[in-house]
JSON list of C-alpha atoms in Angstrom, two decimals:
[
{"chain": "A", "resi": 1, "resn": "MET", "atom": "CA", "xyz": [0.00, 0.00, 0.00]},
{"chain": "A", "resi": 2, "resn": "SER", "atom": "CA", "xyz": [1.19, 3.52, -0.77]},
{"chain": "A", "resi": 3, "resn": "LYS", "atom": "CA", "xyz": [-0.09, 4.82, 2.57]},
{"chain": "A", "resi": 4, "resn": "PRO", "atom": "CA", "xyz": [-0.10, 3.11, 5.97]},
{"chain": "A", "resi": 5, "resn": "PRO", "atom": "CA", "xyz": [-3.53, 1.94, 7.11]},
{"chain": "A", "resi": 6, "resn": "TYR", "atom": "CA", "xyz": [-5.79, 3.96, 9.35]},
{"chain": "A", "resi": 7, "resn": "VAL", "atom": "CA", "xyz": [-5.71, 1.87, 12.53]},
{"chain": "A", "resi": 8, "resn": "ILE", "atom": "CA", "xyz": [-8.66, 1.51, 14.89]},
{"chain": "A", "resi": 9, "resn": "GLY", "atom": "CA", "xyz": [-8.04, -0.15, 18.25]},
{"chain": "A", "resi": 10, "resn": "ILE", "atom": "CA", "xyz": [-11.09, -1.81, 19.81]},
{"chain": "A", "resi": 11, "resn": "ALA", "atom": "CA", "xyz": [-11.00, -3.18, 23.35]},
{"chain": "A", "resi": 12, "resn": "GLY", "atom": "CA", "xyz": [-13.45, -3.98, 26.10]},
{"chain": "A", "resi": 13, "resn": "SER", "atom": "CA", "xyz": [-14.04, -6.25, 29.02]},
{"chain": "A", "resi": 14, "resn": "SER", "atom": "CA", "xyz": [-15.19, -9.81, 28.49]},
{"chain": "A", "resi": 15, "resn": "GLY", "atom": "CA", "xyz": [-18.94, -9.66, 27.94]},
{"chain": "A", "resi": 16, "resn": "SER", "atom": "CA", "xyz": [-18.89, -6.06, 26.72]},
{"chain": "A", "resi": 17, "resn": "GLY", "atom": "CA", "xyz": [-20.21, -7.06, 23.29]},
{"chain": "A", "resi": 18, "resn": "LYS", "atom": "CA", "xyz": [-17.01, -6.75, 21.26]},
{"chain": "A", "resi": 19, "resn": "THR", "atom": "CA", "xyz": [-17.86, -9.63, 18.91]},
{"chain": "A", "resi": 20, "resn": "PHE", "atom": "CA", "xyz": [-21.26, -8.22, 17.98]},
{"chain": "A", "resi": 21, "resn": "PHE", "atom": "CA", "xyz": [-19.79, -4.74, 17.62]},
{"chain": "A", "resi": 22, "resn": "LEU", "atom": "CA", "xyz": [-17.01, -6.00, 15.34]},
{"chain": "A", "resi": 23, "resn": "ASN", "atom": "CA", "xyz": [-19.40, -8.00, 13.18]},
{"chain": "A", "resi": 24, "resn": "CYS", "atom": "CA", "xyz": [-21.69, -4.98, 12.76]},
{"chain": "A", "resi": 25, "resn": "PHE", "atom": "CA", "xyz": [-18.71, -2.79, 11.96]},
{"chain": "A", "resi": 26, "resn": "LEU", "atom": "CA", "xyz": [-17.25, -5.15, 9.37]},
{"chain": "A", "resi": 27, "resn": "ASP", "atom": "CA", "xyz": [-20.62, -5.51, 7.64]},
{"chain": "A", "resi": 28, "resn": "HIS", "atom": "CA", "xyz": [-20.35, -1.89, 6.50]},
{"chain": "A", "resi": 29, "resn": "PHE", "atom": "CA", "xyz": [-17.27, -2.51, 4.38]},
{"chain": "A", "resi": 30, "resn": "ALA", "atom": "CA", "xyz": [-16.04, -4.69, 1.55]},
{"chain": "A", "resi": 31, "resn": "PRO", "atom": "CA", "xyz": [-13.15, -7.06, 2.32]},
{"chain": "A", "resi": 32, "resn": "HIS", "atom": "CA", "xyz": [-10.66, -4.90, 0.41]},
{"chain": "A", "resi": 33, "resn": "GLU", "atom": "CA", "xyz": [-11.60, -1.85, 2.52]},
{"chain": "A", "resi": 34, "resn": "VAL", "atom": "CA", "xyz": [-11.06, -3.19, 6.03]},
{"chain": "A", "resi": 35, "resn": "THR", "atom": "CA", "xyz": [-9.16, -5.97, 7.74]},
{"chain": "A", "resi": 36, "resn": "LEU", "atom": "CA", "xyz": [-9.12, -7.29, 11.30]},
{"chain": "A", "resi": 37, "resn": "ILE", "atom": "CA", "xyz": [-6.30, -8.71, 13.38]},
{"chain": "A", "resi": 38, "resn": "SER", "atom": "CA", "xyz": [-7.23, -10.10, 16.79]},
{"chain": "A", "resi": 39, "resn": "GLN", "atom": "CA", "xyz": [-5.09, -10.56, 19.86]},
{"chain": "A", "resi": 40, "resn": "ASP", "atom": "CA", "xyz": [-7.02, -13.77, 20.60]},
{"chain": "A", "resi": 41, "resn": "ASP", "atom": "CA", "xyz": [-5.23, -15.56, 17.76]},
{"chain": "A", "resi": 42, "resn": "TYR", "atom": "CA", "xyz": [-1.88, -15.06, 19.48]},
{"chain": "A", "resi": 43, "resn": "TYR", "atom": "CA", "xyz": [-2.40, -16.96, 22.72]},
{"chain": "A", "resi": 44, "resn": "ILE", "atom": "CA", "xyz": [0.62, -18.96, 23.83]},
{"chain": "A", "resi": 45, "resn": "PRO", "atom": "CA", "xyz": [-0.35, -22.69, 23.97]},
{"chain": "A", "resi": 46, "resn": "ALA", "atom": "CA", "xyz": [-1.80, -23.72, 27.33]},
{"chain": "A", "resi": 47, "resn": "ASN", "atom": "CA", "xyz": [0.60, -26.64, 27.72]},
{"chain": "A", "resi": 48, "resn": "THR", "atom": "CA", "xyz": [3.43, -24.14, 28.12]},
{"chain": "A", "resi": 49, "resn": "LYS", "atom": "CA", "xyz": [1.75, -22.46, 31.10]},
{"chain": "A", "resi": 50, "resn": "THR", "atom": "CA", "xyz": [1.80, -23.29, 34.79]},
{"chain": "A", "resi": 51, "resn": "GLN", "atom": "CA", "xyz": [-1.51, -24.49, 36.16]},
{"chain": "A", "resi": 52, "resn": "GLU", "atom": "CA", "xyz": [-3.01, -23.09, 39.33]},
{"chain": "A", "resi": 53, "resn": "GLU", "atom": "CA", "xyz": [-3.93, -25.39, 42.19]},
{"chain": "A", "resi": 54, "resn": "ASN", "atom": "CA", "xyz": [-7.40, -25.94, 40.73]},
{"chain": "A", "resi": 55, "resn": "LYS", "atom": "CA", "xyz": [-5.84, -26.91, 37.36]},
{"chain": "A", "resi": 56, "resn": "LEU", "atom": "CA", "xyz": [-7.08, -23.77, 35.59]},
{"chain": "A", "resi": 57, "resn": "TYR", "atom": "CA", "xyz": [-4.88, -21.65, 33.36]},
{"chain": "A", "resi": 58, "resn": "ASN", "atom": "CA", "xyz": [-4.92, -17.87, 33.53]},
{"chain": "A", "resi": 59, "resn": "PHE", "atom": "CA", "xyz": [-5.33, -16.55, 29.99]},
{"chain": "A", "resi": 60, "resn": "ASP", "atom": "CA", "xyz": [-6.10, -13.01, 31.19]},
{"chain": "A", "resi": 61, "resn": "LEU", "atom": "CA", "xyz": [-2.53, -11.82, 31.53]},
{"chain": "A", "resi": 62, "resn": "PRO", "atom": "CA", "xyz": [-0.38, -9.87, 29.05]},
{"chain": "A", "resi": 63, "resn": "THR", "atom": "CA", "xyz": [2.14, -12.72, 29.18]},
{"chain": "A", "resi": 64, "resn": "ALA", "atom": "CA", "xyz": [-0.50, -15.16, 27.87]},
{"chain": "A", "resi": 65, "resn": "ILE", "atom": "CA", "xyz": [-0.13, -13.56, 24.43]},
{"chain": "A", "resi": 66, "resn": "ASP", "atom": "CA", "xyz": [2.76, -13.92, 22.01]},
{"chain": "A", "resi": 67, "resn": "ARG", "atom": "CA", "xyz": [3.20, -10.19, 22.07]},
{"chain": "A", "resi": 68, "resn": "ASN", "atom": "CA", "xyz": [6.15, -10.09, 19.67]},
{"chain": "A", "resi": 69, "resn": "ALA", "atom": "CA", "xyz": [4.37, -12.15, 17.03]},
{"chain": "A", "resi": 70, "resn": "PHE", "atom": "CA", "xyz": [1.24, -10.01, 17.35]},
{"chain": "A", "resi": 71, "resn": "HIS", "atom": "CA", "xyz": [3.21, -6.80, 16.83]},
{"chain": "A", "resi": 72, "resn": "HIS", "atom": "CA", "xyz": [5.27, -8.36, 14.04]},
{"chain": "A", "resi": 73, "resn": "ASP", "atom": "CA", "xyz": [2.18, -9.31, 12.04]},
{"chain": "A", "resi": 74, "resn": "ILE", "atom": "CA", "xyz": [0.63, -5.86, 12.49]},
{"chain": "A", "resi": 75, "resn": "ARG", "atom": "CA", "xyz": [3.82, -4.39, 11.06]},
{"chain": "A", "resi": 76, "resn": "LEU", "atom": "CA", "xyz": [3.59, -6.76, 8.09]},
{"chain": "A", "resi": 77, "resn": "LEU", "atom": "CA", "xyz": [0.14, -5.37, 7.34]},
{"chain": "A", "resi": 78, "resn": "PHE", "atom": "CA", "xyz": [1.59, -1.86, 7.48]},
{"chain": "A", "resi": 79, "resn": "GLU", "atom": "CA", "xyz": [4.09, -2.96, 4.85]},
{"chain": "A", "resi": 80, "resn": "GLY", "atom": "CA", "xyz": [1.33, -4.25, 2.60]},
{"chain": "A", "resi": 81, "resn": "GLN", "atom": "CA", "xyz": [2.06, -7.93, 3.19]},
{"chain": "A", "resi": 82, "resn": "VAL", "atom": "CA", "xyz": [-0.45, -10.71, 3.73]},
{"chain": "A", "resi": 83, "resn": "VAL", "atom": "CA", "xyz": [-0.40, -12.43, 7.14]},
{"chain": "A", "resi": 84, "resn": "TYR", "atom": "CA", "xyz": [-1.08, -16.17, 7.37]},
{"chain": "A", "resi": 85, "resn": "LYS", "atom": "CA", "xyz": [-1.94, -17.37, 10.85]},
{"chain": "A", "resi": 86, "resn": "GLU", "atom": "CA", "xyz": [-3.61, -20.38, 12.41]},
{"chain": "A", "resi": 87, "resn": "ALA", "atom": "CA", "xyz": [-6.84, -19.46, 14.19]},
{"chain": "A", "resi": 88, "resn": "TYR", "atom": "CA", "xyz": [-6.85, -20.07, 17.93]},
{"chain": "A", "resi": 89, "resn": "THR", "atom": "CA", "xyz": [-9.01, -23.06, 18.95]},
{"chain": "A", "resi": 90, "resn": "PHE", "atom": "CA", "xyz": [-9.18, -22.42, 22.72]},
{"chain": "A", "resi": 91, "resn": "ASN", "atom": "CA", "xyz": [-6.98, -25.49, 23.28]},
{"chain": "A", "resi": 92, "resn": "ASN", "atom": "CA", "xyz": [-9.60, -27.86, 21.94]},
{"chain": "A", "resi": 93, "resn": "PRO", "atom": "CA", "xyz": [-7.66, -30.81, 20.45]},
{"chain": "A", "resi": 94, "resn": "ALA", "atom": "CA", "xyz": [-10.77, -31.96, 18.58]},
{"chain": "A", "resi": 95, "resn": "ILE", "atom": "CA", "xyz": [-10.73, -28.85, 16.40]},
{"chain": "A", "resi": 96, "resn": "LYS", "atom": "CA", "xyz": [-8.30, -28.55, 13.53]},
{"chain": "A", "resi": 97, "resn": "PRO", "atom": "CA", "xyz": [-7.31, -24.89, 13.38]},
{"chain": "A", "resi": 98, "resn": "SER", "atom": "CA", "xyz": [-8.27, -23.03, 10.25]},
{"chain": "A", "resi": 99, "resn": "MET", "atom": "CA", "xyz": [-5.73, -20.90, 8.46]},
{"chain": "A", "resi": 100, "resn": "LEU", "atom": "CA", "xyz": [-6.41, -17.18, 8.60]},
{"chain": "A", "resi": 101, "resn": "GLU", "atom": "CA", "xyz": [-5.46, -15.01, 5.65]},
{"chain": "A", "resi": 102, "resn": "ILE", "atom": "CA", "xyz": [-5.26, -11.41, 6.86]},
{"chain": "A", "resi": 103, "resn": "ARG", "atom": "CA", "xyz": [-4.86, -9.08, 3.90]},
{"chain": "A", "resi": 104, "resn": "PRO", "atom": "CA", "xyz": [-3.76, -5.45, 4.14]},
{"chain": "A", "resi": 105, "resn": "ALA", "atom": "CA", "xyz": [-6.46, -2.82, 3.71]},
{"chain": "A", "resi": 106, "resn": "PRO", "atom": "CA", "xyz": [-6.85, 0.96, 4.12]},
{"chain": "A", "resi": 107, "resn": "ILE", "atom": "CA", "xyz": [-8.64, 0.44, 7.46]},
{"chain": "A", "resi": 108, "resn": "LEU", "atom": "CA", "xyz": [-7.03, -1.90, 9.96]},
{"chain": "A", "resi": 109, "resn": "ILE", "atom": "CA", "xyz": [-8.87, -2.99, 13.10]},
{"chain": "A", "resi": 110, "resn": "VAL", "atom": "CA", "xyz": [-6.70, -4.21, 15.97]},
{"chain": "A", "resi": 111, "resn": "GLU", "atom": "CA", "xyz": [-8.75, -5.93, 18.66]},
{"chain": "A", "resi": 112, "resn": "GLY", "atom": "CA", "xyz": [-7.86, -7.31, 22.07]},
{"chain": "A", "resi": 113, "resn": "LEU", "atom": "CA", "xyz": [-7.77, -6.83, 25.82]},
{"chain": "A", "resi": 114, "resn": "PHE", "atom": "CA", "xyz": [-4.15, -5.63, 25.98]},
{"chain": "A", "resi": 115, "resn": "ILE", "atom": "CA", "xyz": [-3.83, -3.50, 22.83]},
{"chain": "A", "resi": 116, "resn": "PHE", "atom": "CA", "xyz": [-3.62, -0.27, 24.83]},
{"chain": "A", "resi": 117, "resn": "TYR", "atom": "CA", "xyz": [-1.34, -1.79, 27.46]},
{"chain": "A", "resi": 118, "resn": "TYR", "atom": "CA", "xyz": [1.17, -2.99, 24.82]},
{"chain": "A", "resi": 119, "resn": "GLU", "atom": "CA", "xyz": [2.96, 0.32, 24.17]},
{"chain": "A", "resi": 120, "resn": "GLU", "atom": "CA", "xyz": [4.37, -0.71, 20.81]},
{"chain": "A", "resi": 121, "resn": "ILE", "atom": "CA", "xyz": [0.87, -1.49, 19.56]},
{"chain": "A", "resi": 122, "resn": "ASN", "atom": "CA", "xyz": [-0.92, 1.40, 21.25]},
{"chain": "A", "resi": 123, "resn": "LYS", "atom": "CA", "xyz": [1.30, 3.92, 19.50]},
{"chain": "A", "resi": 124, "resn": "LEU", "atom": "CA", "xyz": [0.25, 2.56, 16.09]},
{"chain": "A", "resi": 125, "resn": "LEU", "atom": "CA", "xyz": [-3.43, 3.31, 16.73]},
{"chain": "A", "resi": 126, "resn": "ASN", "atom": "CA", "xyz": [-5.12, 6.31, 15.13]},
{"chain": "A", "resi": 127, "resn": "HIS", "atom": "CA", "xyz": [-8.48, 5.88, 16.86]},
{"chain": "A", "resi": 128, "resn": "ARG", "atom": "CA", "xyz": [-9.32, 4.04, 20.09]},
{"chain": "A", "resi": 129, "resn": "ILE", "atom": "CA", "xyz": [-12.71, 2.58, 20.95]},
{"chain": "A", "resi": 130, "resn": "PHE", "atom": "CA", "xyz": [-13.55, 1.31, 24.44]},
{"chain": "A", "resi": 131, "resn": "LEU", "atom": "CA", "xyz": [-16.57, -0.94, 25.01]},
{"chain": "A", "resi": 132, "resn": "HIS", "atom": "CA", "xyz": [-17.96, -1.21, 28.52]},
{"chain": "A", "resi": 133, "resn": "ALA", "atom": "CA", "xyz": [-20.71, -3.19, 30.22]},
{"chain": "A", "resi": 134, "resn": "GLU", "atom": "CA", "xyz": [-21.58, -3.32, 33.88]},
{"chain": "A", "resi": 135, "resn": "ASP", "atom": "CA", "xyz": [-19.97, -6.27, 35.69]},
{"chain": "A", "resi": 136, "resn": "GLU", "atom": "CA", "xyz": [-23.21, -8.15, 36.33]},
{"chain": "A", "resi": 137, "resn": "ILE", "atom": "CA", "xyz": [-24.32, -7.86, 32.72]},
{"chain": "A", "resi": 138, "resn": "ALA", "atom": "CA", "xyz": [-20.91, -8.83, 31.38]},
{"chain": "A", "resi": 139, "resn": "LEU", "atom": "CA", "xyz": [-20.77, -11.88, 33.65]},
{"chain": "A", "resi": 140, "resn": "ARG", "atom": "CA", "xyz": [-24.20, -13.01, 32.49]},
{"chain": "A", "resi": 141, "resn": "ARG", "atom": "CA", "xyz": [-23.05, -12.81, 28.88]},
{"chain": "A", "resi": 142, "resn": "ARG", "atom": "CA", "xyz": [-19.83, -14.63, 29.70]},
{"chain": "A", "resi": 143, "resn": "LEU", "atom": "CA", "xyz": [-21.74, -17.44, 31.41]},
{"chain": "A", "resi": 144, "resn": "ARG", "atom": "CA", "xyz": [-24.08, -17.79, 28.46]},
{"chain": "A", "resi": 145, "resn": "ARG", "atom": "CA", "xyz": [-21.16, -18.00, 26.04]},
{"chain": "A", "resi": 146, "resn": "ASP", "atom": "CA", "xyz": [-18.84, -20.28, 28.00]},
{"chain": "A", "resi": 147, "resn": "LEU", "atom": "CA", "xyz": [-21.49, -22.74, 29.16]},
{"chain": "A", "resi": 148, "resn": "VAL", "atom": "CA", "xyz": [-23.02, -23.18, 25.73]},
{"chain": "A", "resi": 149, "resn": "GLU", "atom": "CA", "xyz": [-20.19, -22.58, 23.27]},
{"chain": "A", "resi": 150, "resn": "ARG", "atom": "CA", "xyz": [-17.14, -23.83, 25.18]},
{"chain": "A", "resi": 151, "resn": "GLY", "atom": "CA", "xyz": [-18.57, -26.40, 27.56]},
{"chain": "A", "resi": 152, "resn": "TYR", "atom": "CA", "xyz": [-17.19, -24.91, 30.76]},
{"chain": "A", "resi": 153, "resn": "SER", "atom": "CA", "xyz": [-18.90, -25.43, 34.10]},
{"chain": "A", "resi": 154, "resn": "ALA", "atom": "CA", "xyz": [-20.54, -22.53, 35.90]},
{"chain": "A", "resi": 155, "resn": "ASP", "atom": "CA", "xyz": [-18.06, -22.88, 38.78]},
{"chain": "A", "resi": 156, "resn": "ASP", "atom": "CA", "xyz": [-15.11, -22.61, 36.42]},
{"chain": "A", "resi": 157, "resn": "VAL", "atom": "CA", "xyz": [-16.57, -19.56, 34.70]},
{"chain": "A", "resi": 158, "resn": "ARG", "atom": "CA", "xyz": [-17.24, -17.78, 37.98]},
{"chain": "A", "resi": 159, "resn": "TYR", "atom": "CA", "xyz": [-13.79, -18.66, 39.37]},
{"chain": "A", "resi": 160, "resn": "LYS", "atom": "CA", "xyz": [-12.10, -17.24, 36.27]},
{"chain": "A", "resi": 161, "resn": "TRP", "atom": "CA", "xyz": [-14.31, -14.18, 36.34]},
{"chain": "A", "resi": 162, "resn": "ILE", "atom": "CA", "xyz": [-13.40, -13.31, 39.93]},
{"chain": "A", "resi": 163, "resn": "ASN", "atom": "CA", "xyz": [-9.72, -14.33, 39.88]},
{"chain": "A", "resi": 164, "resn": "HIS", "atom": "CA", "xyz": [-8.67, -13.73, 36.27]},
{"chain": "A", "resi": 165, "resn": "VAL", "atom": "CA", "xyz": [-11.06, -11.63, 34.20]},
{"chain": "A", "resi": 166, "resn": "LEU", "atom": "CA", "xyz": [-11.94, -8.75, 36.52]},
{"chain": "A", "resi": 167, "resn": "PRO", "atom": "CA", "xyz": [-8.39, -8.24, 37.89]},
{"chain": "A", "resi": 168, "resn": "ALA", "atom": "CA", "xyz": [-6.97, -8.17, 34.35]},
{"chain": "A", "resi": 169, "resn": "TYR", "atom": "CA", "xyz": [-9.62, -5.74, 33.13]},
{"chain": "A", "resi": 170, "resn": "ARG", "atom": "CA", "xyz": [-9.05, -3.39, 36.06]},
{"chain": "A", "resi": 171, "resn": "GLN", "atom": "CA", "xyz": [-5.26, -3.47, 35.81]},
{"chain": "A", "resi": 172, "resn": "TYR", "atom": "CA", "xyz": [-4.55, -3.67, 32.07]},
{"chain": "A", "resi": 173, "resn": "LEU", "atom": "CA", "xyz": [-7.52, -2.06, 30.30]},
{"chain": "A", "resi": 174, "resn": "LEU", "atom": "CA", "xyz": [-9.62, 0.20, 32.54]},
{"chain": "A", "resi": 175, "resn": "PRO", "atom": "CA", "xyz": [-6.75, 2.68, 33.19]},
{"chain": "A", "resi": 176, "resn": "PHE", "atom": "CA", "xyz": [-6.76, 3.51, 29.45]},
{"chain": "A", "resi": 177, "resn": "ARG", "atom": "CA", "xyz": [-10.48, 4.22, 29.24]},
{"chain": "A", "resi": 178, "resn": "ASP", "atom": "CA", "xyz": [-10.19, 8.01, 29.49]},
{"chain": "A", "resi": 179, "resn": "GLN", "atom": "CA", "xyz": [-7.54, 8.06, 26.76]},
{"chain": "A", "resi": 180, "resn": "CYS", "atom": "CA", "xyz": [-9.90, 6.54, 24.21]},
{"chain": "A", "resi": 181, "resn": "ASP", "atom": "CA", "xyz": [-11.59, 8.56, 21.48]},
{"chain": "A", "resi": 182, "resn": "ARG", "atom": "CA", "xyz": [-14.95, 6.86, 21.87]},
{"chain": "A", "resi": 183, "resn": "ILE", "atom": "CA", "xyz": [-16.45, 5.08, 24.89]},
{"chain": "A", "resi": 184, "resn": "ILE", "atom": "CA", "xyz": [-19.44, 2.85, 24.15]},
{"chain": "A", "resi": 185, "resn": "ILE", "atom": "CA", "xyz": [-21.64, 1.76, 27.03]},
{"chain": "A", "resi": 186, "resn": "ASN", "atom": "CA", "xyz": [-23.31, -1.52, 26.10]},
{"chain": "A", "resi": 187, "resn": "ASN", "atom": "CA", "xyz": [-25.60, -2.61, 28.93]},
{"chain": "A", "resi": 188, "resn": "THR", "atom": "CA", "xyz": [-28.50, -3.76, 26.76]},
{"chain": "A", "resi": 189, "resn": "ASP", "atom": "CA", "xyz": [-29.01, -6.79, 24.56]},
{"chain": "A", "resi": 190, "resn": "ASP", "atom": "CA", "xyz": [-30.97, -4.64, 22.13]},
{"chain": "A", "resi": 191, "resn": "PRO", "atom": "CA", "xyz": [-28.79, -4.53, 18.99]},
{"chain": "A", "resi": 192, "resn": "ALA", "atom": "CA", "xyz": [-30.18, -1.21, 17.74]},
{"chain": "A", "resi": 193, "resn": "PRO", "atom": "CA", "xyz": [-27.77, 1.12, 19.64]},
{"chain": "A", "resi": 194, "resn": "ILE", "atom": "CA", "xyz": [-24.69, -0.78, 18.44]},
{"chain": "A", "resi": 195, "resn": "VAL", "atom": "CA", "xyz": [-25.98, -0.87, 14.88]},
{"chain": "A", "resi": 196, "resn": "ALA", "atom": "CA", "xyz": [-26.56, 2.90, 15.01]},
{"chain": "A", "resi": 197, "resn": "ILE", "atom": "CA", "xyz": [-23.06, 3.57, 16.37]},
{"chain": "A", "resi": 198, "resn": "THR", "atom": "CA", "xyz": [-21.38, 1.41, 13.72]},
{"chain": "A", "resi": 199, "resn": "ASN", "atom": "CA", "xyz": [-23.44, 3.18, 11.05]},
{"chain": "A", "resi": 200, "resn": "GLU", "atom": "CA", "xyz": [-22.15, 6.51, 12.31]},
{"chain": "A", "resi": 201, "resn": "ILE", "atom": "CA", "xyz": [-18.52, 5.38, 12.49]},
{"chain": "A", "resi": 202, "resn": "SER", "atom": "CA", "xyz": [-18.61, 3.81, 9.02]},
{"chain": "A", "resi": 203, "resn": "VAL", "atom": "CA", "xyz": [-19.86, 7.05, 7.47]},
{"chain": "A", "resi": 204, "resn": "GLU", "atom": "CA", "xyz": [-17.07, 8.98, 9.19]},
{"chain": "A", "resi": 205, "resn": "LEU", "atom": "CA", "xyz": [-14.44, 6.52, 7.97]},
{"chain": "A", "resi": 206, "resn": "ARG", "atom": "CA", "xyz": [-15.68, 6.58, 4.39]},
{"chain": "A", "resi": 207, "resn": "GLU", "atom": "CA", "xyz": [-15.34, 10.34, 4.37]},
{"chain": "A", "resi": 208, "resn": "LYS", "atom": "CA", "xyz": [-12.10, 10.54, 6.33]},
{"chain": "A", "resi": 209, "resn": "VAL", "atom": "CA", "xyz": [-10.15, 7.53, 5.05]},
{"chain": "A", "resi": 210, "resn": "LEU", "atom": "CA", "xyz": [-11.59, 5.81, 2.00]},
{"chain": "A", "resi": 211, "resn": "SER", "atom": "CA", "xyz": [-12.60, 8.90, 0.03]},
{"chain": "A", "resi": 212, "resn": "ALA", "atom": "CA", "xyz": [-9.15, 10.39, 0.52]},
{"chain": "A", "resi": 213, "resn": "ARG", "atom": "CA", "xyz": [-7.52, 7.32, -1.02]},
{"chain": "A", "resi": 214, "resn": "LYS", "atom": "CA", "xyz": [-9.50, 7.21, -4.26]}
]
């Protein structure tokens, strides 16, 4: 690419609605206009971690991510190169990981819990979006997801929430909230507010980024 991408950093607590927000956002653009790179695809394998006494791994730490590889691949996208990466399977040996093909585009979305905490990544961001949901609402969403989609027990989910998720959010993400360009409060399961916000942002980006590159 002749110009570096316009980089949007999107982060929020677990259960804040990031996935729905991202899907709505991406639906406004063609694949050649926007690309997404997610921190979640750079988890270090669980078998390299030390288990806690209850045999659970803590994935909610900056050291749980292959930070160097994440940054390296973002830089490749800046250089106009295609990134090939195995999708993360949440340590499920029954799932064969798919191969991601992340192509450079004028708009680059960088998503993840630690993207503001990682200084080398934070400084690449042009626009920062923070999604927030109240703790009780976020936990309810997390329970619904992990019990149904990932087969965890309710006790495991609650243990991780109290001992891993909330401490990580408060230490590594919440301090950056006031530095973000847009804070989105998402305490409802009504999709209309998120759809409206992504509509607004997409119009701004078409005028600010895409039109300028034609």
